Amino acid sequence: MNQPPPSVRSDAPLLEMHSIAKHFGGVMAVAGVSLHLAAGEALAIVGDNGAGKSTLIKVLTGVHELDEGEIRMEGRLVSITNKRQSRQLGIEAVYQDLGLVDSLDAAGNVFLGHELKRRVLGLNFLDNDRMAREAARVLREEVGIELEDIHVATHHLSGGERQAVAIARAIYATDLKILVMDEPTAALGPEETRNTLALMQNLKSQGIALIVISHNLDHVFRVADRVMVMRAGRAVATLDRRSATKQDVLAYIVDAVDTEAA
Amino acid sequence: MIMALCLVMAFADLRFFRVQNLMIILQDASIFLVLAMGMTLVITGRGIDLSVGSVAALSAVIMAMLIKDVGFNVFVAMAVAILVGVACGSVNGFVVTKLRVPDLIATLSTDLVFRGLALVLAAGMVLARFPDPLTWIGRGRIFDLLPVAAVIGVIAIAVGYVLYRYTPLGRYAVAIGGNTEAALLTGIDVHRHKIYQYMLLGGLAGLAGILLTGRLNAIQATAGMGLTLHTIAAVVVGGTSLFGGRGSMTGTLVGVLLLSMVVNALVMLRLDFFWQQVAAGLIIITSVAFYAALQDPSTGGLSGLLRRARSGRS
Ligand SMILES: Nc1ncnc2c1ncn2[C@@H]1O[C@H](COP(=O)(O)OP(=O)(O)OP(=O)(O)O)[C@@H](O)[C@H]1O
Ligand SMILES: [Mg+2]
C-alpha cells in the first residue's frame, strides 16, 4: 500500500503501461507487459490468437481491472477500474460491435448523452437540426466521410460508415487522446478498408494516438509507427516500422526467433 | 389494415360510419390513448408495465373515497389520483432498477399488490355519483359532439410525440432499449431514466383512472382489468418493438384507433360477447405477428423494407 506519489514529468509520454498483468483463473492472459505511446503516434499490437492482445487493451479501456502493474497518462498515475473512467481520461475504444444505438441516426449517436438543446417557451428541447448539421460536419471534416443521408438509422449504414460514426462520437463527445481499435478492418471491404486507413492517418495528424490490433500485417505497416508482438501473454518484441520488415514481425509472431535473446 | 376494416364495414353496416359512432369509437379509445403514450416510452426502453390497469383502479378508488368519504374538492382529488399513479410508477421503477427484478415479473407482481390495495380500500363497495367536473371529463362532449376524454387522449399523444422526439426522456428510452451498454457508457443514468418512464406511465394510469370513473360515474376495485393487455397490444400494433429501441408515437395513435374500431365493429355486427373476445384476441395476435415479421432483422424492419421498395430493389 505504499505507492509512490503521483509525480508529474513534463516530458512524459502520453501513455505508459508498466508491467501489466491480468489473469483469468489459472490463465495468465497478460503476464507483465509494458508499453508507451506518444501523442500522434500509432502502435500496432500483433500476435497469434489468444496472445493476450485484446485483454491488454481492455485493461486500458476499463473493461478489465488490472491485477498488477500501473498506468500513467502524461506521467500521472491513473486508476482505471471501469469504462467510464477510461473515457474520462480521453481513451476511447472502437470495438467490433461499436456500441452504437442502431435505431438512432448518426447525430443521435454522436451526441448521445451530450445532446444539444434549444430553449422553447422556457423549456429545453433537443435541437435535432443543429445536431444533424454538426454531426455531418464532424464526419466530413474530422473523420473524412460523407453520409448519403445523415438522418438514416445507423442500423442501415455499412460497417465502415458505422465505424466512422463511432469515431466521430469519440472525437466529439470526449477530449479524445487515445483511440483503441481492435481489428478495425476485419469486417470491411477493400474500399472501406482504404477509407478507414486514411481516417487513421488523419487522426494521427490531429495529434490523436492510436493503438491498433490487427492480424493484417499490410494494414499494420501502412499506419503503425511501431509494432509490438505478443506471444502467450508477453511482449516478445517491439519493432520500429521503418527498420523492420513484415518477415521480421512474422518471425516473432510464430516464434522463429529466440525470445530470450530478443 | 384500417382501410380493409372500413371496406368490410362498408358492406356490413353503414351505421359504422355515422359521426355518432365514430365519436363513440373516439370515446372508447381515449383511455387507451392516454395509457398507450406512456406504454410506448416504457416498451421502447425495453421495459413493460403489466400493472397499469390496477394502478388506474387504485388511483380511481382513492380519488372516489376522498370525494365521497372525506369530502375532498373534486379537483384536489383528481390531482391526488395522478400523484398516486406517479407513486405506483416509481415503485415499479424502483423494483425494476434498484432491486433488479425483470420488468415483466416486477410489474406482474406489483399488479397484484396495487389491485389488492384497491380491493382492501374499497372493501367490495361500488362508489358512484360524482360531481360534474369529473363526469364532464369522463363522458362530456364539446359542442355536444366531440368527447372531452378523446381531446385529452389526443393531447396526451401529442405531448408523447414531443417527449419522444425532442426530449432526453424519449431519446434515452431509445438508447436504453436499443443498446443499454452504450447508453451507460455515454454517462446516461439508465436507472433514473427507467424510473422516469415508469413514473410517467403511472401518472397517466392515474389519469386513466379519472377518465374511467368519470365515464361510468362509478368505480369499483375490480375496474380496468382488461386495460393492460389492450394497451400493450395497441402499442405493438402501432409498430413499437417489444424488444425495445424502436417506437412510434404516431404508430401508437393508429394502433389504438385501429383496435378500438375493431372492437366497435364487432359490437355493431352483434357478435356474441364471448366471440368478440375470441376475435379481439386473434386480431391482436395477427397484428403483432405481422409486425414481428416486418421488424425481422433479416429484412431490416419496416423502414428497411420501405427503403428497399423505394430504391427499386426487392
Ligand atoms: N473474460 C475472459 N475469461 C477467461 N479467459 C479469458 C477471458 N478473456 C480472455 N481470456 C483468455 O486469455 C487469453 C488471451 O485472450 P485475448 O482475447 O486477450 O487474446 P487475443 O490476443 O486478443 O486473441 P485474438 O487474436 O484471437 O483476438 C486467452 O487464453 C483467452 O482464452
Ligand atoms: Mg482479440
Coordinates of C-alpha atoms and ligand atoms in Angstrom, one line a residue:
Chain A
M1 CA 0.0 0.0 0.0
N2 CA 2.9 2.4 -0.2
Q3 CA 2.7 3.5 -3.8
P4 CA 4.9 6.3 -4.9
P5 CA 3.1 9.7 -5.0
P6 CA 1.8 10.6 -8.5
S7 CA 4.7 12.5 -9.8
V8 CA 4.3 14.6 -13.0
R9 CA 7.0 15.0 -15.5
S10 CA 6.5 17.4 -18.4
D11 CA 8.4 15.3 -20.9
A12 CA 6.5 12.1 -20.0
P13 CA 4.9 10.2 -22.9
L14 CA 1.1 10.4 -23.3
L15 CA 0.6 6.9 -22.1
E16 CA 2.8 4.5 -20.2
M17 CA 1.8 1.0 -19.1
H18 CA 4.2 -0.7 -16.8
S19 CA 4.4 -4.5 -16.1
I20 CA 0.7 -5.1 -16.7
A21 CA -0.6 -8.5 -15.6
K22 CA -4.0 -9.9 -15.8
H23 CA -5.1 -13.5 -15.3
F24 CA -8.5 -15.2 -15.5
G25 CA -8.5 -18.0 -13.0
G26 CA -5.4 -20.0 -13.9
V27 CA -4.9 -18.4 -17.3
M28 CA -2.2 -15.8 -17.4
A29 CA -3.7 -13.7 -20.3
V30 CA -1.2 -10.9 -19.9
A31 CA 2.0 -11.5 -18.0
G32 CA 3.9 -8.3 -17.4
V33 CA 3.7 -6.2 -20.5
S34 CA 5.0 -2.6 -20.7
L35 CA 4.4 -0.1 -23.5
H36 CA 4.5 3.6 -24.1
L37 CA 2.8 5.8 -26.6
A38 CA 3.2 9.5 -27.7
A39 CA 0.6 11.8 -29.0
G40 CA 0.0 11.4 -32.7
E41 CA 1.8 8.0 -32.7
A42 CA 0.3 4.7 -33.8
L43 CA 1.2 1.5 -32.0
A44 CA 0.2 -1.8 -33.6
I45 CA -0.2 -4.9 -31.4
V46 CA 0.1 -8.2 -33.3
G47 CA 0.2 -11.8 -32.3
D48 CA -1.4 -15.1 -32.6
N49 CA -4.9 -15.9 -31.4
G50 CA -5.0 -15.9 -27.6
A51 CA -1.8 -14.0 -27.3
G52 CA -3.4 -11.5 -24.9
K53 CA -3.8 -8.5 -27.2
S54 CA -7.5 -7.8 -26.5
T55 CA -7.0 -8.4 -22.8
L56 CA -4.2 -5.9 -22.7
I57 CA -6.2 -3.1 -24.3
K58 CA -9.3 -4.0 -22.3
V59 CA -7.2 -3.2 -19.2
L60 CA -6.6 0.2 -20.7
T61 CA -10.3 0.8 -21.7
G62 CA -11.6 -0.3 -18.3
V63 CA -13.3 -3.5 -19.3
H64 CA -10.9 -5.5 -17.1
E65 CA -9.2 -4.3 -14.0
L66 CA -5.5 -5.0 -13.9
D67 CA -4.1 -7.4 -11.4
E68 CA -0.6 -6.0 -11.4
G69 CA 1.2 -3.0 -12.9
E70 CA 0.5 0.7 -13.3
I71 CA -0.8 3.0 -16.0
R72 CA 0.4 6.6 -16.3
M73 CA -1.1 9.3 -18.5
E74 CA 1.3 12.2 -19.2
G75 CA 3.3 10.9 -16.3
R76 CA 0.5 10.9 -13.8
L77 CA -0.5 7.7 -12.2
V78 CA -4.1 6.9 -13.1
S79 CA -6.5 4.2 -11.9
I80 CA -8.9 2.7 -14.5
T81 CA -11.4 0.5 -12.9
N82 CA -14.3 0.9 -15.3
K83 CA -15.1 2.1 -18.9
R84 CA -16.4 5.5 -17.8
Q85 CA -13.1 6.4 -16.1
S86 CA -11.2 5.4 -19.1
R87 CA -13.4 7.5 -21.3
Q88 CA -12.9 10.5 -19.0
L89 CA -9.2 10.2 -19.5
G90 CA -9.7 10.6 -23.2
I91 CA -9.3 6.9 -24.1
E92 CA -11.9 5.6 -26.4
A93 CA -12.3 2.1 -27.8
V94 CA -13.9 1.2 -31.1
Y95 CA -14.9 -2.5 -30.9
Q96 CA -16.3 -4.8 -33.5
D97 CA -19.9 -4.2 -32.2
L98 CA -19.1 -0.5 -31.9
G99 CA -21.5 0.3 -29.1
L100 CA -23.9 2.3 -31.4
V101 CA -27.6 2.5 -30.8
D102 CA -28.8 1.0 -34.0
S103 CA -32.2 2.7 -34.2
L104 CA -30.7 6.2 -33.7
D105 CA -29.2 8.1 -36.6
A106 CA -25.6 9.4 -36.8
A107 CA -26.4 12.6 -34.9
G108 CA -28.3 10.7 -32.2
N109 CA -25.2 8.5 -31.6
V110 CA -22.6 11.2 -31.9
F111 CA -24.4 13.4 -29.4
L112 CA -25.7 10.6 -27.1
G113 CA -25.5 11.8 -23.6
H114 CA -24.3 15.2 -24.7
E115 CA -27.3 16.4 -26.7
L116 CA -27.5 20.0 -27.9
K117 CA -30.6 21.8 -26.6
R118 CA -32.8 24.6 -27.6
R119 CA -35.0 26.7 -25.3
V120 CA -38.6 26.9 -26.4
L121 CA -41.1 28.6 -24.0
G122 CA -38.6 28.3 -21.2
L123 CA -38.2 24.5 -21.7
N124 CA -35.2 22.7 -23.0
F125 CA -35.8 20.6 -26.1
L126 CA -33.4 18.6 -28.2
D127 CA -32.1 20.6 -31.1
N128 CA -32.2 17.8 -33.7
D129 CA -31.4 20.0 -36.7
R130 CA -28.3 21.5 -35.2
M131 CA -27.1 18.1 -34.1
A132 CA -27.6 16.7 -37.6
R133 CA -25.6 19.6 -39.1
E134 CA -22.9 19.4 -36.5
A135 CA -22.6 15.6 -36.9
A136 CA -22.4 15.9 -40.6
R137 CA -19.6 18.5 -40.2
V138 CA -17.6 16.4 -37.8
L139 CA -18.0 13.3 -40.1
R140 CA -16.9 15.3 -43.1
E141 CA -14.1 17.4 -41.7
E142 CA -12.6 15.3 -39.0
V143 CA -13.4 11.8 -39.9
G144 CA -13.4 12.4 -43.7
I145 CA -16.7 10.6 -44.7
E146 CA -19.9 12.0 -46.2
L147 CA -23.1 10.1 -45.4
E148 CA -25.6 10.0 -48.2
D149 CA -28.5 10.5 -45.7
I150 CA -27.5 11.9 -42.3
H151 CA -30.9 11.0 -40.9
V152 CA -30.9 7.3 -41.6
A153 CA -30.7 4.9 -38.6
T154 CA -27.1 3.7 -38.2
H155 CA -28.5 0.2 -38.4
H156 CA -28.7 0.7 -42.2
L157 CA -25.2 2.0 -42.6
S158 CA -22.3 -0.1 -43.8
G159 CA -19.6 -1.4 -41.5
G160 CA -17.2 1.4 -42.4
E161 CA -19.8 4.1 -42.0
R162 CA -20.8 2.8 -38.6
Q163 CA -17.1 2.8 -37.6
A164 CA -16.9 6.4 -38.8
V165 CA -19.9 7.3 -36.7
A166 CA -18.4 5.6 -33.6
I167 CA -15.1 7.5 -34.2
A168 CA -17.0 10.8 -34.7
R169 CA -18.7 10.2 -31.4
A170 CA -15.3 9.6 -29.7
I171 CA -13.9 12.8 -31.2
Y172 CA -16.9 14.9 -30.3
A173 CA -18.1 13.6 -27.0
T174 CA -14.7 13.3 -25.3
D175 CA -11.5 15.1 -25.4
L176 CA -10.1 12.2 -27.4
K177 CA -6.4 11.4 -26.8
I178 CA -6.1 7.7 -27.5
L179 CA -8.2 5.7 -29.8
V180 CA -8.0 2.0 -29.4
M181 CA -9.1 -0.2 -32.3
D182 CA -9.5 -3.9 -32.1
E183 CA -9.5 -5.4 -35.6
P184 CA -10.8 -2.2 -37.3
T185 CA -10.5 -3.5 -40.8
A186 CA -11.6 -7.2 -40.2
A187 CA -15.2 -6.8 -41.4
L188 CA -14.6 -4.2 -44.1
G189 CA -14.5 -4.4 -47.9
P190 CA -11.5 -3.0 -49.8
E191 CA -12.9 0.4 -50.4
E192 CA -13.9 0.9 -46.7
T193 CA -10.6 -0.5 -45.6
R194 CA -8.9 2.2 -47.6
N195 CA -11.2 4.8 -46.0
T196 CA -10.5 3.5 -42.5
L197 CA -6.7 3.5 -43.0
A198 CA -6.9 7.1 -44.4
L199 CA -9.0 8.1 -41.4
M200 CA -6.4 6.7 -39.1
Q201 CA -3.7 8.8 -40.7
N202 CA -6.0 11.7 -40.4
L203 CA -6.5 11.2 -36.7
K204 CA -2.7 10.8 -36.2
S205 CA -2.1 14.1 -37.9
Q206 CA -4.5 15.7 -35.4
G207 CA -2.3 14.5 -32.5
I208 CA -4.5 11.6 -31.5
A209 CA -2.6 8.5 -30.5
L210 CA -3.7 5.1 -31.9
I211 CA -3.4 1.6 -30.6
V212 CA -4.4 -0.9 -33.3
I213 CA -4.8 -4.6 -33.0
S214 CA -4.7 -6.3 -36.3
H215 CA -3.9 -9.7 -37.9
N216 CA -3.3 -8.0 -41.3
L217 CA 0.4 -7.0 -41.5
D218 CA -0.2 -5.0 -44.7
H219 CA -2.6 -2.7 -42.8
V220 CA -0.3 -2.6 -39.8
F221 CA 2.6 -1.4 -41.9
R222 CA 0.5 1.2 -43.5
V223 CA -0.4 3.0 -40.3
A224 CA 1.7 2.0 -37.4
D225 CA 4.9 3.7 -36.3
R226 CA 5.9 0.8 -34.0
V227 CA 4.8 -2.8 -33.9
M228 CA 4.5 -4.7 -30.7
V229 CA 4.5 -8.5 -31.0
M230 CA 2.8 -10.5 -28.2
R231 CA 3.0 -14.2 -27.6
A232 CA 1.5 -16.1 -24.7
G233 CA 0.8 -13.0 -22.6
R234 CA 4.2 -11.4 -23.1
A235 CA 5.5 -8.7 -25.4
V236 CA 8.3 -10.5 -27.2
A237 CA 9.4 -7.6 -29.3
T238 CA 8.7 -4.0 -30.3
L239 CA 9.9 -3.1 -33.7
D240 CA 10.2 0.2 -35.5
R241 CA 8.3 0.1 -38.7
R242 CA 11.0 1.9 -40.6
S243 CA 13.7 -0.6 -39.8
A244 CA 11.7 -3.8 -39.6
T245 CA 10.1 -5.9 -42.3
K246 CA 7.0 -7.9 -42.3
Q247 CA 9.1 -11.0 -42.3
D248 CA 10.8 -9.9 -39.1
V249 CA 7.4 -9.4 -37.4
L250 CA 6.1 -12.7 -38.7
A251 CA 9.1 -14.5 -37.3
Y252 CA 8.4 -13.1 -33.9
I253 CA 4.7 -14.0 -34.1
V254 CA 5.4 -17.6 -35.0
D255 CA 8.2 -18.0 -32.5
A256 CA 11.0 -18.5 -35.0
V257 CA 13.2 -16.1 -33.1
D258 CA 14.8 -16.9 -29.8
T259 CA 12.7 -14.7 -27.5
E260 CA 15.2 -14.8 -24.6
A261 CA 17.8 -13.2 -26.9
A262 CA 15.3 -10.6 -28.3
Chain B
M1 CA -55.5 -2.5 -42.3
I2 CA -57.7 0.4 -41.3
M3 CA -58.8 0.6 -44.9
A4 CA -59.6 -3.1 -45.1
L5 CA -61.6 -2.8 -41.9
C6 CA -63.5 0.2 -43.4
L7 CA -64.2 -1.7 -46.5
V8 CA -65.6 -4.7 -44.7
M9 CA -67.8 -2.4 -42.5
A10 CA -69.0 -0.5 -45.6
F11 CA -70.6 -3.7 -46.8
A12 CA -71.7 -5.0 -43.5
D13 CA -73.2 -2.0 -41.8
L14 CA -73.1 1.6 -42.9
R15 CA -74.0 2.8 -39.4
F16 CA -70.3 2.2 -38.6
F17 CA -69.5 5.5 -40.4
R18 CA -72.1 7.7 -38.7
V19 CA -70.5 10.6 -37.0
Q20 CA -72.1 9.5 -33.7
N21 CA -70.5 6.0 -34.0
L22 CA -67.1 7.5 -34.8
M23 CA -67.4 9.6 -31.7
I24 CA -68.2 6.6 -29.7
I25 CA -65.0 4.9 -31.1
L26 CA -63.0 8.0 -30.1
Q27 CA -64.6 8.0 -26.6
D28 CA -63.6 4.3 -26.2
A29 CA -60.1 5.0 -27.5
S30 CA -59.5 7.9 -25.1
I31 CA -58.4 5.9 -22.1
F32 CA -56.1 3.7 -24.3
L33 CA -54.6 6.8 -25.9
V34 CA -53.6 8.1 -22.5
L35 CA -52.1 4.8 -21.3
A36 CA -50.5 3.9 -24.6
M37 CA -48.5 7.1 -24.7
G38 CA -46.6 6.2 -21.6
M39 CA -46.5 2.5 -22.5
T40 CA -44.8 3.4 -25.8
L41 CA -42.0 5.0 -23.9
V42 CA -41.7 2.2 -21.4
I43 CA -41.6 -0.5 -24.1
T44 CA -39.2 1.5 -26.2
G45 CA -36.9 1.5 -23.2
R46 CA -37.1 -2.3 -23.3
G47 CA -39.5 -2.4 -20.3
I48 CA -43.1 -3.4 -20.0
D49 CA -45.7 -2.5 -17.4
L50 CA -48.4 -5.1 -16.7
S51 CA -49.7 -3.1 -13.7
V52 CA -51.4 -0.1 -15.4
G53 CA -54.9 -1.5 -15.1
S54 CA -54.5 -1.9 -11.3
V55 CA -52.8 1.5 -10.9
A56 CA -55.8 3.1 -12.7
A57 CA -58.2 1.2 -10.4
L58 CA -56.2 2.1 -7.2
S59 CA -55.9 5.7 -8.1
A60 CA -59.6 5.9 -9.0
V61 CA -60.7 4.2 -5.8
I62 CA -58.6 6.5 -3.7
M63 CA -59.9 9.6 -5.5
A64 CA -63.5 8.3 -5.2
M65 CA -63.1 7.7 -1.5
L66 CA -61.6 11.1 -0.9
I67 CA -64.5 12.7 -2.7
K68 CA -67.3 10.6 -1.2
D69 CA -66.0 9.8 2.3
V70 CA -63.7 12.7 3.2
G71 CA -65.4 15.4 1.2
F72 CA -62.3 16.5 -0.8
N73 CA -62.7 19.1 -3.5
V74 CA -63.0 17.2 -6.8
F75 CA -60.1 18.9 -8.4
V76 CA -57.8 18.2 -5.5
A77 CA -59.0 14.6 -5.5
M78 CA -58.1 14.2 -9.2
A79 CA -54.7 15.6 -8.6
V80 CA -54.3 13.1 -5.8
A81 CA -55.3 10.3 -8.3
I82 CA -52.5 11.3 -10.6
L83 CA -50.0 11.5 -7.8
V84 CA -51.0 8.1 -6.6
G85 CA -50.3 6.9 -10.1
V86 CA -46.9 8.5 -10.2
A87 CA -46.1 6.9 -6.8
C88 CA -47.1 3.5 -8.1
G89 CA -45.0 4.1 -11.2
S90 CA -42.0 5.0 -9.1
V91 CA -42.5 1.8 -7.1
N92 CA -42.4 -0.1 -10.4
G93 CA -39.3 1.8 -11.5
F94 CA -37.6 1.1 -8.2
V95 CA -38.3 -2.6 -8.2
V96 CA -37.1 -2.9 -11.8
T97 CA -33.9 -0.9 -11.4
K98 CA -32.7 -0.9 -7.8
L99 CA -34.0 -4.4 -6.9
R100 CA -33.1 -5.7 -10.4
V101 CA -36.3 -7.6 -10.8
P102 CA -37.0 -8.1 -14.6
D103 CA -39.7 -5.7 -15.8
L104 CA -42.2 -8.5 -16.6
I105 CA -42.0 -10.2 -13.2
A106 CA -41.8 -6.9 -11.3
T107 CA -44.9 -5.4 -12.8
L108 CA -46.8 -8.7 -12.8
S109 CA -46.2 -8.7 -9.0
T110 CA -47.0 -5.0 -8.4
D111 CA -50.1 -5.5 -10.4
L112 CA -51.3 -7.9 -7.6
V113 CA -50.1 -5.5 -5.0
F114 CA -51.9 -2.5 -6.4
R115 CA -55.1 -4.4 -7.2
G116 CA -55.0 -5.9 -3.7
L117 CA -54.7 -2.5 -2.1
A118 CA -57.6 -1.2 -4.2
L119 CA -59.7 -4.2 -3.1
V120 CA -58.8 -3.7 0.6
L121 CA -59.6 0.0 0.4
A122 CA -62.9 -0.3 -1.4
A123 CA -64.0 -3.3 0.6
G124 CA -66.3 -4.5 -2.1
M125 CA -68.2 -1.3 -2.5
V126 CA -69.1 0.5 -5.7
L127 CA -68.6 4.2 -5.3
A128 CA -70.9 6.2 -7.6
R129 CA -72.4 9.6 -8.4
F130 CA -69.6 12.1 -8.6
P131 CA -69.5 15.9 -9.0
D132 CA -70.0 17.3 -12.5
P133 CA -66.4 18.2 -13.4
L134 CA -65.4 14.5 -13.1
T135 CA -68.3 13.2 -15.2
W136 CA -67.7 16.0 -17.7
I137 CA -64.1 14.8 -18.2
G138 CA -65.2 11.2 -18.5
R139 CA -68.3 11.5 -20.7
G140 CA -68.8 15.1 -21.6
R141 CA -69.0 16.4 -25.1
I142 CA -67.7 19.6 -26.5
F143 CA -70.5 21.2 -28.7
D144 CA -72.5 18.1 -28.0
L145 CA -70.2 16.2 -30.3
L146 CA -66.5 15.9 -29.5
P147 CA -65.8 13.7 -26.4
V148 CA -63.8 15.6 -23.8
A149 CA -61.9 12.4 -23.0
A150 CA -60.9 12.0 -26.6
V151 CA -59.4 15.5 -26.6
I152 CA -57.4 14.6 -23.6
G153 CA -56.3 11.4 -25.2
V154 CA -55.1 13.1 -28.4
I155 CA -53.3 15.8 -26.4
A156 CA -51.6 13.0 -24.4
I157 CA -50.4 11.5 -27.7
A158 CA -49.2 14.9 -29.0
V159 CA -47.3 15.5 -25.8
G160 CA -45.9 12.0 -26.1
Y161 CA -44.7 12.8 -29.6
V162 CA -42.8 15.8 -28.4
L163 CA -41.3 13.8 -25.5
Y164 CA -40.2 11.0 -27.8
R165 CA -38.6 13.2 -30.4
Y166 CA -37.5 16.3 -28.7
T167 CA -36.5 15.5 -25.1
P168 CA -33.9 13.3 -23.4
L169 CA -36.7 11.2 -21.9
G170 CA -37.6 9.9 -25.3
R171 CA -34.1 9.9 -26.7
Y172 CA -32.7 7.9 -23.8
A173 CA -35.6 5.5 -23.9
V174 CA -34.5 4.6 -27.4
A175 CA -30.8 4.4 -26.3
I176 CA -31.5 2.3 -23.3
G177 CA -33.8 0.0 -25.2
G178 CA -31.5 -0.2 -28.2
N179 CA -28.2 -0.6 -26.5
T180 CA -28.2 -0.3 -22.7
E181 CA -24.4 -0.8 -22.6
A182 CA -23.8 2.1 -25.0
A183 CA -26.2 4.3 -23.0
L184 CA -24.4 3.5 -19.8
L185 CA -21.1 4.2 -21.3
T186 CA -22.0 7.7 -22.5
G187 CA -22.9 8.5 -19.0
I188 CA -26.6 8.3 -19.2
D189 CA -28.2 7.5 -15.8
V190 CA -30.1 4.4 -17.0
H191 CA -31.8 3.7 -13.7
R192 CA -33.0 7.3 -13.3
H193 CA -34.4 7.3 -16.8
K194 CA -36.2 4.0 -16.5
I195 CA -37.8 5.2 -13.2
Y196 CA -38.9 8.4 -15.0
Q197 CA -40.5 6.3 -17.8
Y198 CA -42.4 4.2 -15.2
M199 CA -43.4 7.3 -13.2
L200 CA -44.8 9.0 -16.4
L201 CA -46.8 5.9 -17.2
G202 CA -48.0 5.6 -13.6
G203 CA -49.2 9.2 -13.7
L204 CA -51.0 8.5 -17.0
A205 CA -52.6 5.4 -15.4
G206 CA -53.9 7.7 -12.7
L207 CA -55.4 10.0 -15.4
A208 CA -56.9 6.9 -17.0
G209 CA -58.5 6.1 -13.6
I210 CA -60.1 9.5 -13.6
L211 CA -61.4 9.0 -17.1
L212 CA -62.8 5.6 -16.2
T213 CA -64.6 6.9 -13.1
G214 CA -66.0 9.9 -15.0
R215 CA -67.2 7.8 -17.9
L216 CA -69.1 5.3 -15.7
N217 CA -69.9 7.8 -13.0
A218 CA -69.0 4.8 -10.7
I219 CA -65.9 2.9 -9.7
Q220 CA -65.1 -0.3 -8.0
A221 CA -61.8 -2.0 -7.2
T222 CA -62.1 -4.6 -10.0
A223 CA -62.3 -1.9 -12.7
G224 CA -59.9 -1.7 -15.6
M225 CA -58.9 -5.4 -15.7
G226 CA -58.6 -5.6 -19.4
L227 CA -56.8 -2.3 -19.9
T228 CA -53.2 -3.5 -19.7
L229 CA -53.2 -6.1 -22.4
H230 CA -55.3 -4.0 -24.8
T231 CA -52.9 -1.1 -24.3
I232 CA -49.8 -3.2 -24.9
A233 CA -51.5 -4.7 -28.0
A234 CA -52.3 -1.3 -29.4
V235 CA -48.7 -0.1 -28.9
V236 CA -47.2 -3.1 -30.6
V237 CA -49.8 -3.0 -33.4
G238 CA -48.6 0.6 -33.8
G239 CA -45.1 -0.6 -34.6
T240 CA -43.2 -0.2 -31.4
S241 CA -40.8 -3.1 -31.0
L242 CA -41.3 -5.3 -28.0
F243 CA -37.6 -5.8 -28.0
G244 CA -37.0 -2.2 -27.3
G245 CA -35.1 0.6 -29.0
R246 CA -37.7 1.4 -31.6
G247 CA -41.0 3.1 -31.0
S248 CA -43.5 5.3 -32.7
M249 CA -46.0 7.7 -31.1
T250 CA -48.0 8.2 -34.3
G251 CA -48.0 4.4 -34.8
T252 CA -49.4 4.1 -31.3
L253 CA -52.2 6.6 -32.2
V254 CA -53.0 4.5 -35.2
G255 CA -52.8 1.2 -33.2
V256 CA -55.2 2.5 -30.5
L257 CA -57.7 3.7 -33.0
L258 CA -57.5 0.5 -35.0
L259 CA -58.1 -1.7 -32.0
S260 CA -61.0 0.5 -30.9
M261 CA -62.5 0.3 -34.3
V262 CA -62.2 -3.4 -34.4
V263 CA -63.9 -3.8 -31.1
N264 CA -66.6 -1.4 -32.1
A265 CA -67.2 -3.2 -35.4
L266 CA -67.5 -6.5 -33.6
V267 CA -70.2 -5.0 -31.4
M268 CA -72.0 -3.5 -34.3
L269 CA -72.0 -6.8 -36.1
R270 CA -73.7 -8.1 -32.9
L271 CA -71.2 -10.8 -32.4
D272 CA -71.9 -12.6 -29.3
F273 CA -69.8 -11.1 -26.5
F274 CA -67.7 -14.1 -25.9
W275 CA -66.9 -14.5 -29.6
Q276 CA -65.9 -10.8 -29.5
Q277 CA -63.3 -11.7 -27.0
V278 CA -62.1 -14.6 -29.2
A279 CA -62.0 -12.3 -32.3
A280 CA -60.2 -9.5 -30.5
G281 CA -57.5 -11.9 -29.2
L282 CA -57.0 -13.3 -32.7
I283 CA -56.7 -9.9 -34.2
I284 CA -54.1 -8.8 -31.7
I285 CA -52.0 -11.9 -32.4
T286 CA -52.3 -11.4 -36.1
S287 CA -51.2 -7.8 -36.0
V288 CA -48.4 -8.5 -33.6
A289 CA -47.2 -11.4 -35.8
F290 CA -47.4 -9.1 -38.8
Y291 CA -45.2 -6.5 -37.2
A292 CA -42.8 -9.1 -35.9
A293 CA -42.3 -10.2 -39.5
L294 CA -41.8 -6.6 -40.6
Q295 CA -39.4 -6.0 -37.8
D296 CA -37.4 -9.2 -38.6
P297 CA -33.8 -8.0 -38.6
S298 CA -33.1 -10.0 -41.7
T299 CA -35.4 -7.8 -43.7
G300 CA -34.2 -4.6 -41.9
G301 CA -37.6 -3.9 -40.4
L302 CA -40.3 -1.8 -41.7
S303 CA -38.1 1.1 -42.7
G304 CA -35.7 -1.3 -44.3
L305 CA -38.5 -2.7 -46.4
L306 CA -39.6 0.8 -47.4
R307 CA -36.1 1.8 -48.2
R308 CA -35.6 -1.2 -50.5
A309 CA -39.0 -0.6 -52.0
R310 CA -38.1 3.0 -52.8
S311 CA -34.6 2.2 -54.2
G312 CA -36.3 -0.3 -56.5
R313 CA -34.8 -3.5 -55.2
S314 CA -36.9 -6.1 -53.6
Ligands
LIG1 N1 -13.0 -13.0 -20.0 C1 -12.1 -14.0 -20.0 N2 -12.3 -15.0 -19.2 C2 -11.4 -16.0 -19.2 N3 -10.4 -16.1 -20.0 C3 -10.2 -15.2 -20.9 C4 -11.1 -14.0 -21.0 N4 -10.6 -13.2 -21.9 C5 -9.6 -13.8 -22.5 N5 -9.3 -14.9 -21.9 C6 -8.2 -15.8 -22.2 O1 -7.0 -15.0 -22.1 C7 -6.1 -15.4 -23.2 C8 -5.8 -14.1 -24.1 O2 -7.0 -13.7 -24.8 P1 -7.2 -12.5 -25.7 O3 -8.6 -12.3 -26.0 O4 -6.5 -11.3 -25.0 O5 -6.3 -12.9 -26.9 P2 -6.1 -12.1 -28.3 O6 -4.7 -11.9 -28.4 O7 -7.0 -10.9 -28.4 O8 -6.6 -13.2 -29.4 P3 -7.4 -13.0 -30.7 O9 -6.4 -12.6 -31.8 O10 -7.9 -14.3 -31.0 O11 -8.4 -12.0 -30.5 C9 -6.8 -16.5 -24.0 O12 -6.3 -17.7 -23.5 C10 -8.2 -16.4 -23.6 O13 -8.9 -17.6 -23.6
MG2 MG -8.7 -10.4 -29.5

